[in-house]
Amino acid sequence: MSGRKIKNMEEFAAVSGISRPTVSKYFNDPDSVRVTTRARIEAALDQYDYRPNVFAVNQNRRLTKIVGIVVPYLADPFFGEIARNVEQSCIAAGLSPILFSSHGDASYEADILDNLRGLRPAGVLLAPLGRSSTRSVVESFCKEVPTVLFDSYIDEIGEDFVGSNNDQSIALIVEYLCRTGEPPCLFEMATPSNPNSNKRRAAYIKAMESHGHPVNVVKAAGVGWDFEAIGCREGGRAIAEGLFSTNTILCSNDRLAIGLLAAAYQRGLRVGRGSGHALRIAGHDDHPFARYTCPPLTTVSQDYKAISRKSVAALLERIEGGGDAGDRRSILVEGKLVMRDSA
């Protein structure tokens, strides 16, 4: 490699002796140029210190292979796992994913969407904050860029939504808990950070009424994404105040359940099935840590791979259809009961 630093594509075209449009065509798709031309360009790349600025190139392209992936809180291993699966599905489809985390902050979510506009992506897979999202910002973005929402939804925004079938999954675990012991109370956030909580509460009430059992919803005070701390603090308070009317507690997500398990341990209460146990605790999601709690957590799994695969497939349909793939669809993936020792 020569010591000369090439600043831009025009300069690289000049030193390589190949036209600027042909060089640009090569960087967009190497197989689109003749074999002999490709060999000359690659020889020049070996000789000179030059790599194209992908973001600058995108400004001159009508359509890129870049797909933005936006999740609400990447520090949560749940979103880390689902983002990993979405990334892999994008790569398998020949796309170039770029991952962003809004860190539970609506203003940061808005900034990410604004930055994505500048990249002119082929499309975006967005797991919005939901309740705290700035609706007008998300709605405006979705009208400009092919966007599929996944995991959480905002009514009538985005071209498709892909996520878990909360009605099915909650009914499944409520039936199991009622059949194997006392009917469950529901433990949830008083101010949900994710729209799934509202769906799960409604599904819990419907399932309990169908089994002829009274509904008992216990709310945990607190705002934000620190679910384990809130679950431990508020779960401990609920136990101390006798707010749980039965010995079985269904948490609206696994992270709250992990906190509640800690609260039970602090109070010397054994969690599990059968005689000698004070509480049964179950969750929802099959969080990556759920199998390693003590005792391992009974839950309903979200099918990470199916949600990821279907999200990418829906986005590809929108991209290939020029942003028009018919009416907005709600694509729901069923959960599976995961029976472990906690319930």
GROMACS .gro file of C-alpha atoms in nm:
model
  343
    1MET     CA    1   0.000   0.000   0.000
    2SER     CA    2   0.132   0.346  -0.092
    3GLY     CA    3   0.159   0.613   0.171
    4ARG     CA    4  -0.088   0.837  -0.016
    5LYS     CA    5  -0.417   0.897   0.163
    6ILE     CA    6  -0.717   0.918  -0.069
    7LYS     CA    7  -0.981   1.160   0.061
    8ASN     CA    8  -1.288   1.079  -0.145
    9MET     CA    9  -1.432   0.866  -0.425
   10GLU     CA   10  -1.355   1.124  -0.693
   11GLU     CA   11  -0.986   1.117  -0.604
   12PHE     CA   12  -0.984   0.737  -0.592
   13ALA     CA   13  -1.146   0.722  -0.937
   14ALA     CA   14  -0.878   0.956  -1.074
   15VAL     CA   15  -0.581   0.756  -0.941
   16SER     CA   16  -0.733   0.422  -1.041
   17GLY     CA   17  -0.812   0.539  -1.394
   18ILE     CA   18  -1.175   0.429  -1.370
   19SER     CA   19  -1.479   0.655  -1.403
   20ARG     CA   20  -1.649   0.785  -1.090
   21PRO     CA   21  -1.989   0.625  -1.179
   22THR     CA   22  -1.822   0.286  -1.230
   23VAL     CA   23  -1.639   0.310  -0.899
   24SER     CA   24  -1.963   0.405  -0.724
   25LYS     CA   25  -2.139   0.115  -0.892
   26TYR     CA   26  -1.870  -0.121  -0.763
   27PHE     CA   27  -1.906  -0.003  -0.402
   28ASN     CA   28  -2.285  -0.042  -0.421
   29ASP     CA   29  -2.257  -0.393  -0.567
   30PRO     CA   30  -1.919  -0.541  -0.669
   31ASP     CA   31  -2.086  -0.803  -0.890
   32SER     CA   32  -2.251  -0.531  -1.098
   33VAL     CA   33  -1.924  -0.440  -1.279
   34ARG     CA   34  -1.722  -0.651  -1.523
   35VAL     CA   35  -1.470  -0.895  -1.376
   36THR     CA   36  -1.175  -0.712  -1.534
   37THR     CA   37  -1.297  -0.375  -1.401
   38ARG     CA   38  -1.352  -0.522  -1.057
   39ALA     CA   39  -0.996  -0.657  -1.058
   40ARG     CA   40  -0.858  -0.311  -1.144
   41ILE     CA   41  -1.059  -0.146  -0.865
   42GLU     CA   42  -0.953  -0.406  -0.609
   43ALA     CA   43  -0.588  -0.369  -0.717
   44ALA     CA   44  -0.619   0.006  -0.663
   45LEU     CA   45  -0.775  -0.053  -0.320
   46ASP     CA   46  -0.474  -0.266  -0.230
   47GLN     CA   47  -0.238   0.008  -0.349
   48TYR     CA   48  -0.403   0.315  -0.195
   49ASP     CA   49  -0.532   0.386   0.154
   50TYR     CA   50  -0.899   0.433   0.072
   51ARG     CA   51  -1.229   0.300   0.197
   52PRO     CA   52  -1.554   0.473   0.104
   53ASN     CA   53  -1.753   0.665   0.366
   54VAL     CA   54  -2.065   0.452   0.374
   55PHE     CA   55  -2.274   0.732   0.519
   56ALA     CA   56  -2.169   0.976   0.246
   57VAL     CA   57  -2.233   0.712  -0.019
   58ASN     CA   58  -2.582   0.659   0.118
   59GLN     CA   59  -2.672   1.022   0.056
   60ASN     CA   60  -2.635   0.959  -0.318
   61ARG     CA   61  -2.824   0.632  -0.322
   62ARG     CA   62  -3.197   0.605  -0.367
   63LEU     CA   63  -3.202   0.282  -0.171
   64THR     CA   64  -2.946   0.139   0.068
   65LYS     CA   65  -2.909  -0.198   0.235
   66ILE     CA   66  -2.887  -0.032   0.575
   67VAL     CA   67  -3.158  -0.125   0.824
   68GLY     CA   68  -3.185   0.060   1.153
   69ILE     CA   69  -3.272  -0.145   1.462
   70VAL     CA   70  -3.394   0.057   1.761
   71VAL     CA   71  -3.458  -0.101   2.103
   72PRO     CA   72  -3.567   0.076   2.421
   73TYR     CA   73  -3.303  -0.047   2.664
   74LEU     CA   74  -3.006  -0.247   2.541
   75ALA     CA   75  -2.871  -0.294   2.896
   76ASP     CA   76  -3.164  -0.532   2.952
   77PRO     CA   77  -3.046  -0.880   2.844
   78PHE     CA   78  -3.395  -0.944   2.706
   79PHE     CA   79  -3.351  -0.668   2.448
   80GLY     CA   80  -2.988  -0.766   2.398
   81GLU     CA   81  -3.101  -1.116   2.300
   82ILE     CA   82  -3.384  -1.003   2.074
   83ALA     CA   83  -3.156  -0.743   1.909
   84ARG     CA   84  -2.898  -1.015   1.845
   85ASN     CA   85  -3.159  -1.230   1.674
   86VAL     CA   86  -3.290  -0.938   1.467
   87GLU     CA   87  -2.936  -0.849   1.359
   88GLN     CA   88  -2.868  -1.207   1.250
   89SER     CA   89  -3.195  -1.220   1.055
   90CYS     CA   90  -3.106  -0.894   0.880
   91ILE     CA   91  -2.758  -1.019   0.786
   92ALA     CA   92  -2.903  -1.346   0.655
   93ALA     CA   93  -3.133  -1.139   0.432
   94GLY     CA   94  -2.837  -0.948   0.288
   95LEU     CA   95  -2.903  -0.630   0.486
   96SER     CA   96  -2.660  -0.418   0.687
   97PRO     CA   97  -2.805  -0.361   1.036
   98ILE     CA   98  -2.714  -0.068   1.260
   99LEU     CA   99  -2.825  -0.103   1.623
  100PHE     CA  100  -2.941   0.183   1.848
  101SER     CA  101  -3.068   0.194   2.209
  102SER     CA  102  -3.294   0.472   2.330
  103HIS     CA  103  -3.203   0.398   2.695
  104GLY     CA  104  -3.562   0.447   2.811
  105ASP     CA  105  -3.550   0.816   2.712
  106ALA     CA  106  -3.810   0.957   2.471
  107SER     CA  107  -3.591   1.251   2.370
  108TYR     CA  108  -3.307   1.012   2.285
  109GLU     CA  109  -3.548   0.794   2.087
  110ALA     CA  110  -3.648   1.104   1.887
  111ASP     CA  111  -3.281   1.192   1.825
  112ILE     CA  112  -3.212   0.838   1.697
  113LEU     CA  113  -3.500   0.860   1.450
  114ASP     CA  114  -3.378   1.200   1.332
  115ASN     CA  115  -3.027   1.063   1.278
  116LEU     CA  116  -3.166   0.763   1.090
  117ARG     CA  117  -3.337   0.996   0.844
  118GLY     CA  118  -2.992   1.127   0.746
  119LEU     CA  119  -2.870   0.774   0.672
  120ARG     CA  120  -3.160   0.710   0.434
  121PRO     CA  121  -3.200   0.348   0.543
  122ALA     CA  122  -3.392   0.093   0.339
  123GLY     CA  123  -3.612   0.052   0.644
  124VAL     CA  124  -3.623   0.047   1.022
  125LEU     CA  125  -3.720  -0.213   1.283
  126LEU     CA  126  -3.839  -0.018   1.586
  127ALA     CA  127  -3.921  -0.143   1.936
  128PRO     CA  128  -4.061   0.187   2.069
  129LEU     CA  129  -4.073   0.297   2.430
  130GLY     CA  130  -4.449   0.302   2.382
  131ARG     CA  131  -4.629   0.500   2.650
  132SER     CA  132  -4.346   0.750   2.691
  133SER     CA  133  -4.262   0.780   2.320
  134THR     CA  134  -4.333   1.115   2.157
  135ARG     CA  135  -4.615   0.995   1.936
  136SER     CA  136  -4.592   1.275   1.679
  137VAL     CA  137  -4.219   1.211   1.627
  138VAL     CA  138  -4.261   0.836   1.578
  139GLU     CA  139  -4.567   0.881   1.357
  140SER     CA  140  -4.391   1.133   1.132
  141PHE     CA  141  -4.088   0.907   1.097
  142CYS     CA  142  -4.297   0.603   1.008
  143LYS     CA  143  -4.466   0.798   0.728
  144GLU     CA  144  -4.128   0.881   0.576
  145VAL     CA  145  -3.934   0.554   0.625
  146PRO     CA  146  -4.062   0.194   0.587
  147THR     CA  147  -4.093   0.091   0.952
  148VAL     CA  148  -4.204  -0.225   1.127
  149LEU     CA  149  -4.267  -0.210   1.501
  150PHE     CA  150  -4.169  -0.512   1.709
  151ASP     CA  151  -4.208  -0.619   2.073
  152SER     CA  152  -4.410  -0.310   2.174
  153TYR     CA  153  -4.664  -0.112   1.977
  154ILE     CA  154  -4.817   0.230   1.941
  155ASP     CA  155  -5.173   0.218   1.806
  156GLU     CA  156  -5.202   0.285   1.432
  157ILE     CA  157  -4.833   0.371   1.391
  158GLY     CA  158  -4.591   0.179   1.171
  159GLU     CA  159  -4.676  -0.039   0.878
  160ASP     CA  160  -4.679  -0.367   1.071
  161PHE     CA  161  -4.641  -0.485   1.429
  162VAL     CA  162  -4.472  -0.812   1.523
  163GLY     CA  163  -4.477  -0.934   1.882
  164SER     CA  164  -4.601  -1.185   2.135
  165ASN     CA  165  -4.963  -1.293   2.156
  166ASN     CA  166  -5.020  -1.178   2.514
  167ASP     CA  167  -5.381  -1.302   2.521
  168GLN     CA  168  -5.263  -1.653   2.438
  169SER     CA  169  -4.954  -1.658   2.661
  170ILE     CA  170  -5.122  -1.515   2.971
  171ALA     CA  171  -5.421  -1.748   2.932
  172LEU     CA  172  -5.176  -2.038   2.907
  173ILE     CA  173  -4.991  -1.963   3.230
  174VAL     CA  174  -5.304  -1.863   3.425
  175GLU     CA  175  -5.463  -2.196   3.333
  176TYR     CA  176  -5.153  -2.382   3.448
  177LEU     CA  177  -5.129  -2.195   3.779
  178CYS     CA  178  -5.500  -2.240   3.855
  179ARG     CA  179  -5.482  -2.610   3.772
  180THR     CA  180  -5.177  -2.680   3.990
  181GLY     CA  181  -5.246  -2.467   4.297
  182GLU     CA  182  -5.407  -2.150   4.422
  183PRO     CA  183  -5.518  -1.905   4.152
  184PRO     CA  184  -5.264  -1.630   4.084
  185CYS     CA  185  -5.253  -1.266   4.179
  186LEU     CA  186  -5.100  -1.034   3.919
  187PHE     CA  187  -4.798  -0.821   4.018
  188GLU     CA  188  -4.729  -0.534   3.777
  189MET     CA  189  -4.587  -0.184   3.753
  190ALA     CA  190  -4.827   0.092   3.857
  191THR     CA  191  -4.685   0.300   3.569
  192PRO     CA  192  -4.592   0.050   3.298
  193SER     CA  193  -4.286   0.131   3.089
  194ASN     CA  194  -4.396  -0.101   2.811
  195PRO     CA  195  -4.739  -0.130   2.641
  196ASN     CA  196  -4.726  -0.509   2.683
  197SER     CA  197  -4.813  -0.464   3.052
  198ASN     CA  198  -5.159  -0.330   2.969
  199LYS     CA  199  -5.225  -0.619   2.730
  200ARG     CA  200  -5.114  -0.869   2.991
  201ARG     CA  201  -5.334  -0.718   3.262
  202ALA     CA  202  -5.639  -0.734   3.037
  203ALA     CA  203  -5.555  -1.093   2.943
  204TYR     CA  204  -5.509  -1.188   3.311
  205ILE     CA  205  -5.849  -1.043   3.405
  206LYS     CA  206  -6.017  -1.224   3.117
  207ALA     CA  207  -5.849  -1.555   3.203
  208MET     CA  208  -5.930  -1.535   3.574
  209GLU     CA  209  -6.294  -1.453   3.505
  210SER     CA  210  -6.317  -1.745   3.262
  211HIS     CA  211  -6.198  -1.978   3.541
  212GLY     CA  212  -6.441  -1.825   3.791
  213HIS     CA  213  -6.172  -1.682   4.020
  214PRO     CA  214  -6.154  -1.334   4.170
  215VAL     CA  215  -5.907  -1.087   4.020
  216ASN     CA  216  -5.628  -0.944   4.237
  217VAL     CA  217  -5.393  -0.695   4.072
  218VAL     CA  218  -5.112  -0.564   4.295
  219LYS     CA  219  -4.929  -0.259   4.161
  220ALA     CA  220  -4.563  -0.177   4.221
  221ALA     CA  221  -4.490   0.193   4.262
  222GLY     CA  222  -4.197   0.318   4.058
  223VAL     CA  223  -4.105   0.451   3.716
  224GLY     CA  224  -3.830   0.341   3.482
  225TRP     CA  225  -3.655   0.025   3.368
  226ASP     CA  226  -3.498  -0.088   3.695
  227PHE     CA  227  -3.755  -0.364   3.730
  228GLU     CA  228  -3.557  -0.592   3.962
  229ALA     CA  229  -3.510  -0.317   4.223
  230ILE     CA  230  -3.875  -0.215   4.198
  231GLY     CA  231  -3.989  -0.576   4.217
  232CYS     CA  232  -3.779  -0.639   4.527
  233ARG     CA  233  -3.880  -0.322   4.709
  234GLU     CA  234  -4.248  -0.319   4.617
  235GLY     CA  235  -4.285  -0.695   4.628
  236GLY     CA  236  -4.146  -0.694   4.982
  237ARG     CA  237  -4.390  -0.421   5.078
  238ALA     CA  238  -4.683  -0.612   4.927
  239ILE     CA  239  -4.584  -0.928   5.117
  240ALA     CA  240  -4.551  -0.736   5.445
  241GLU     CA  241  -4.889  -0.566   5.399
  242GLY     CA  242  -5.066  -0.888   5.296
  243LEU     CA  243  -5.168  -0.752   4.956
  244PHE     CA  244  -5.139  -1.090   4.781
  245SER     CA  245  -5.466  -1.274   4.842
  246THR     CA  246  -5.324  -1.616   4.746
  247ASN     CA  247  -4.985  -1.782   4.767
  248THR     CA  248  -4.942  -1.769   4.386
  249ILE     CA  249  -4.808  -1.459   4.212
  250LEU     CA  250  -4.787  -1.404   3.838
  251CYS     CA  251  -4.552  -1.115   3.753
  252SER     CA  252  -4.612  -0.919   3.433
  253ASN     CA  253  -4.249  -0.976   3.331
  254ASP     CA  254  -3.958  -1.190   3.445
  255ARG     CA  255  -3.749  -0.898   3.571
  256LEU     CA  256  -4.019  -0.804   3.825
  257ALA     CA  257  -4.035  -1.171   3.922
  258ILE     CA  258  -3.657  -1.179   3.980
  259GLY     CA  259  -3.695  -0.886   4.220
  260LEU     CA  260  -3.986  -1.057   4.395
  261LEU     CA  261  -3.780  -1.374   4.438
  262ALA     CA  262  -3.516  -1.165   4.617
  263ALA     CA  263  -3.783  -1.008   4.840
  264ALA     CA  264  -3.914  -1.353   4.937
  265TYR     CA  265  -3.560  -1.472   5.016
  266GLN     CA  266  -3.497  -1.169   5.238
  267ARG     CA  267  -3.806  -1.260   5.440
  268GLY     CA  268  -3.718  -1.627   5.472
  269LEU     CA  269  -4.005  -1.742   5.250
  270ARG     CA  270  -3.946  -2.056   5.045
  271VAL     CA  271  -4.059  -2.030   4.684
  272GLY     CA  272  -4.159  -2.336   4.487
  273ARG     CA  273  -4.410  -2.615   4.442
  274GLY     CA  274  -4.543  -2.856   4.702
  275SER     CA  275  -4.552  -2.864   5.080
  276GLY     CA  276  -4.308  -2.653   5.275
  277HIS     CA  277  -4.318  -2.366   5.025
  278ALA     CA  278  -4.479  -2.034   5.115
  279LEU     CA  279  -4.512  -1.885   4.766
  280ARG     CA  280  -4.531  -1.976   4.401
  281ILE     CA  281  -4.390  -1.711   4.168
  282ALA     CA  282  -4.412  -1.705   3.788
  283GLY     CA  283  -4.321  -1.455   3.521
  284HIS     CA  284  -4.344  -1.382   3.150
  285ASP     CA  285  -4.085  -1.359   2.866
  286ASP     CA  286  -3.833  -1.635   2.951
  287HIS     CA  287  -3.567  -1.373   3.019
  288PRO     CA  288  -3.213  -1.503   2.958
  289PHE     CA  289  -3.155  -1.511   3.336
  290ALA     CA  290  -3.486  -1.684   3.423
  291ARG     CA  291  -3.341  -2.034   3.420
  292TYR     CA  292  -3.061  -1.931   3.659
  293THR     CA  293  -3.265  -1.775   3.941
  294CYS     CA  294  -3.308  -1.960   4.269
  295PRO     CA  295  -3.533  -2.142   4.226
  296PRO     CA  296  -3.543  -2.135   3.844
  297LEU     CA  297  -3.837  -1.926   3.727
  298THR     CA  298  -4.155  -2.069   3.576
  299THR     CA  299  -4.256  -1.842   3.288
  300VAL     CA  300  -4.396  -1.814   2.936
  301SER     CA  301  -4.135  -1.784   2.666
  302GLN     CA  302  -4.130  -1.524   2.395
  303ASP     CA  303  -4.005  -1.681   2.073
  304TYR     CA  304  -3.710  -1.450   2.004
  305LYS     CA  305  -3.617  -1.616   1.677
  306ALA     CA  306  -3.970  -1.619   1.536
  307ILE     CA  307  -4.033  -1.256   1.630
  308SER     CA  308  -3.701  -1.155   1.474
  309ARG     CA  309  -3.754  -1.356   1.157
  310LYS     CA  310  -4.110  -1.235   1.105
  311SER     CA  311  -4.011  -0.872   1.175
  312VAL     CA  312  -3.740  -0.879   0.909
  313ALA     CA  313  -3.969  -1.059   0.662
  314ALA     CA  314  -4.241  -0.797   0.712
  315LEU     CA  315  -3.992  -0.515   0.659
  316LEU     CA  316  -3.857  -0.676   0.342
  317GLU     CA  317  -4.210  -0.694   0.205
  318ARG     CA  318  -4.251  -0.321   0.269
  319ILE     CA  319  -3.914  -0.237   0.113
  320GLU     CA  320  -3.967  -0.453  -0.194
  321GLY     CA  321  -4.319  -0.317  -0.235
  322GLY     CA  322  -4.194   0.041  -0.234
  323GLY     CA  323  -4.338   0.095   0.113
  324ASP     CA  324  -4.679  -0.039   0.011
  325ALA     CA  325  -4.751  -0.395   0.117
  326GLY     CA  326  -5.120  -0.361   0.196
  327ASP     CA  327  -5.296  -0.275   0.519
  328ARG     CA  328  -5.120  -0.256   0.854
  329ARG     CA  329  -5.088  -0.603   1.002
  330SER     CA  330  -5.053  -0.732   1.355
  331ILE     CA  331  -4.837  -1.045   1.342
  332LEU     CA  332  -4.853  -1.226   1.676
  333VAL     CA  333  -4.630  -1.510   1.789
  334GLU     CA  334  -4.757  -1.759   2.047
  335GLY     CA  335  -4.566  -1.825   2.368
  336LYS     CA  336  -4.479  -2.157   2.527
  337LEU     CA  337  -4.516  -2.255   2.891
  338VAL     CA  338  -4.179  -2.313   3.059
  339MET     CA  339  -4.229  -2.506   3.385
  340ARG     CA  340  -3.949  -2.469   3.638
  341ASP     CA  341  -3.923  -2.500   4.014
  342SER     CA  342  -4.061  -2.160   4.123
  343ALA     CA  343  -4.421  -2.253   4.045
   0.00000   0.00000   0.00000
